[in-house]
Amino acid sequence: MTEEGPYTPPKIWTWNKANGGAFASINRPIAGPTHEKVLPVGRHPLQLYSLATPNGVKVTVMLEELLAAGHAGAEYDAWLIRITEGSQFGSGFVEVNPNSKIPALMDHSGPEPIRVFESGAILLYLAEKFGAFLPTDPKTRTECLSWLFWQMGSAPFMGGGFGHFYAYAPVKIEYAIDRFAMEVKRQLDVLDRRLAEVPYLAGDEYTIADIAAWPWYGQMARGEAYGAGEFLQVQDYKNVQRWTAEIGERPAVKRGRMVNRVVGDPAGQLAERHDASDFEKGSVVF
Ligand SMILES: N[C@@H](CCC(=O)N[C@@H](CS)C(=O)NCC(=O)O)C(=O)O
């Protein structure tokens, strides 16, 4: 439905630049760069270009967890990409991620630089590079990857589906909100039942499956996603609540959540991270 009444799609779709959605100014039906912009490169081998959305937080939590576990090679520079200003369409960013979405990572530690895009691929790349947060026995490793890929496939229904129609669309469409609310509640129940059996998604160990899922489902469980905590009755998912609270207490998770964050409580923001000591400095915009 539009304000004018029911919508009949025309024969050929055309781009309505002012469709009224919250992110209409950055959404485009074409890929590729809109402008020339070389990305900055800092002193560490790992260069992250990101923002503290749930997909971005996955990677900063992973890097902070690796450092906390003693993997000094995981030192990184985290550069801020302001997606509401279109920085993901700069030529340098598109060279790292042709899909123009954060997070994107460059690894300069080898003879040839390696680019990695898609948050799940970045977690897997880092887990394999450092031999951490990915179990080695085939059964648990496979369980871990199943939950990692489950998260990558499921979260768009929460964000692009439920979040979009509940919070960002210019009109409230009951059919769309109903459809995606049902799906998000089903996903929360999938997680809740799994976490009734085991402490972490892959089993007894905290892995990249938890690191991927926590920024999305933890935020939802705390009622911080799209202002929908009461609507979806998130407090009912007791095992998700337990897992959310426990992981949220990890120091590396607390640090990872701060990196590339430029909204909310200033004490929780670190716009860019170039050194472990940056966390003591608070919000710094370079
Ligand atoms: N499947 C991708 C999704 C990444 C994604 O959707 N990033 C959003 C922020 S959470 C973004 O950069 N949006 C900018 C845009 O769509 O132009 C991943 O997991 O890395």
PDB file of N, CA and C and ligand atoms in Angstrom, residues 26 53 55 58 83 88-89 100-103 118-119 152, ligand 1:
ATOM      1  N   ILE A  26      21.438   6.644   0.429  1.00  0.00           N
ATOM      2  CA  ILE A  26      22.628   5.844   0.107  1.00  0.00           C
ATOM      3  C   ILE A  26      22.297   4.588  -0.708  1.00  0.00           C
ATOM      4  N   THR A  53      28.383  -1.177  13.384  1.00  0.00           N
ATOM      5  CA  THR A  53      27.076  -1.825  13.242  1.00  0.00           C
ATOM      6  C   THR A  53      27.287  -3.275  13.711  1.00  0.00           C
ATOM      7  N   ASN A  55      27.407  -5.996  12.042  1.00  0.00           N
ATOM      8  CA  ASN A  55      28.373  -6.696  11.173  1.00  0.00           C
ATOM      9  C   ASN A  55      29.796  -6.204  11.409  1.00  0.00           C
ATOM     10  N   LYS A  58      31.281  -7.601  14.850  1.00  0.00           N
ATOM     11  CA  LYS A  58      31.773  -8.994  14.795  1.00  0.00           C
ATOM     12  C   LYS A  58      33.298  -9.002  14.659  1.00  0.00           C
ATOM     13  N   ILE A  83      28.978   5.156   6.541  1.00  0.00           N
ATOM     14  CA  ILE A  83      28.142   4.672   5.428  1.00  0.00           C
ATOM     15  C   ILE A  83      26.989   5.629   5.108  1.00  0.00           C
ATOM     16  N   GLN A  88      31.433   4.164   1.605  1.00  0.00           N
ATOM     17  CA  GLN A  88      31.581   2.794   1.074  1.00  0.00           C
ATOM     18  C   GLN A  88      31.603   2.759  -0.446  1.00  0.00           C
ATOM     19  N   PHE A  89      31.338   3.926  -1.067  1.00  0.00           N
ATOM     20  CA  PHE A  89      31.354   3.988  -2.535  1.00  0.00           C
ATOM     21  C   PHE A  89      32.620   4.666  -3.061  1.00  0.00           C
ATOM     22  N   SER A 100      30.591  -2.896  -1.596  1.00  0.00           N
ATOM     23  CA  SER A 100      30.383  -1.585  -0.952  1.00  0.00           C
ATOM     24  C   SER A 100      29.660  -1.664   0.388  1.00  0.00           C
ATOM     25  N   LYS A 101      30.062  -2.601   1.236  1.00  0.00           N
ATOM     26  CA  LYS A 101      29.486  -2.652   2.584  1.00  0.00           C
ATOM     27  C   LYS A 101      30.584  -2.931   3.593  1.00  0.00           C
ATOM     28  N   ILE A 102      30.444  -2.320   4.755  1.00  0.00           N
ATOM     29  CA  ILE A 102      31.390  -2.621   5.829  1.00  0.00           C
ATOM     30  C   ILE A 102      30.956  -3.935   6.452  1.00  0.00           C
ATOM     31  N   PRO A 103      31.871  -4.709   7.061  1.00  0.00           N
ATOM     32  CA  PRO A 103      33.290  -4.481   7.245  1.00  0.00           C
ATOM     33  C   PRO A 103      34.104  -5.000   6.056  1.00  0.00           C
ATOM     34  N   GLU A 118      32.843  -9.504   3.534  1.00  0.00           N
ATOM     35  CA  GLU A 118      31.792 -10.313   4.155  1.00  0.00           C
ATOM     36  C   GLU A 118      32.265 -10.708   5.560  1.00  0.00           C
ATOM     37  N   SER A 119      31.476 -10.273   6.548  1.00  0.00           N
ATOM     38  CA  SER A 119      31.913 -10.461   7.935  1.00  0.00           C
ATOM     39  C   SER A 119      32.184 -11.930   8.278  1.00  0.00           C
ATOM     40  N   MET A 152      24.847 -15.790   9.106  1.00  0.00           N
ATOM     41  CA  MET A 152      25.005 -14.947   7.917  1.00  0.00           C
ATOM     42  C   MET A 152      23.730 -14.971   7.058  1.00  0.00           C
TER      43      MET A 152
HETATM   44  N1  LIG B   1      26.682  -9.659   4.418  1.00  0.00           N
HETATM   45  C1  LIG B   1      27.481  -8.489   4.714  1.00  0.00           C
HETATM   46  C2  LIG B   1      26.556  -7.381   5.098  1.00  0.00           C
HETATM   47  C3  LIG B   1      27.291  -6.105   5.412  1.00  0.00           C
HETATM   48  C4  LIG B   1      26.342  -4.931   5.555  1.00  0.00           C
HETATM   49  O1  LIG B   1      25.129  -5.052   5.311  1.00  0.00           O
HETATM   50  N2  LIG B   1      26.910  -3.779   5.943  1.00  0.00           N
HETATM   51  C5  LIG B   1      26.094  -2.589   6.083  1.00  0.00           C
HETATM   52  C6  LIG B   1      26.210  -2.050   7.511  1.00  0.00           C
HETATM   53  S1  LIG B   1      25.725  -3.296   8.683  1.00  0.00           S
HETATM   54  C7  LIG B   1      26.588  -1.519   5.133  1.00  0.00           C
HETATM   55  O2  LIG B   1      27.779  -1.335   4.972  1.00  0.00           O
HETATM   56  N3  LIG B   1      25.659  -0.814   4.489  1.00  0.00           N
HETATM   57  C8  LIG B   1      25.980   0.247   3.598  1.00  0.00           C
HETATM   58  C9  LIG B   1      25.191   0.189   2.324  1.00  0.00           C
HETATM   59  O3  LIG B   1      24.328  -0.703   2.197  1.00  0.00           O
HETATM   60  O4  LIG B   1      25.414   1.025   1.464  1.00  0.00           O
HETATM   61  C10 LIG B   1      28.435  -8.828   5.853  1.00  0.00           C
HETATM   62  O5  LIG B   1      28.052  -9.589   6.741  1.00  0.00           O
HETATM   63  O6  LIG B   1      29.583  -8.329   5.849  1.00  0.00           O
END
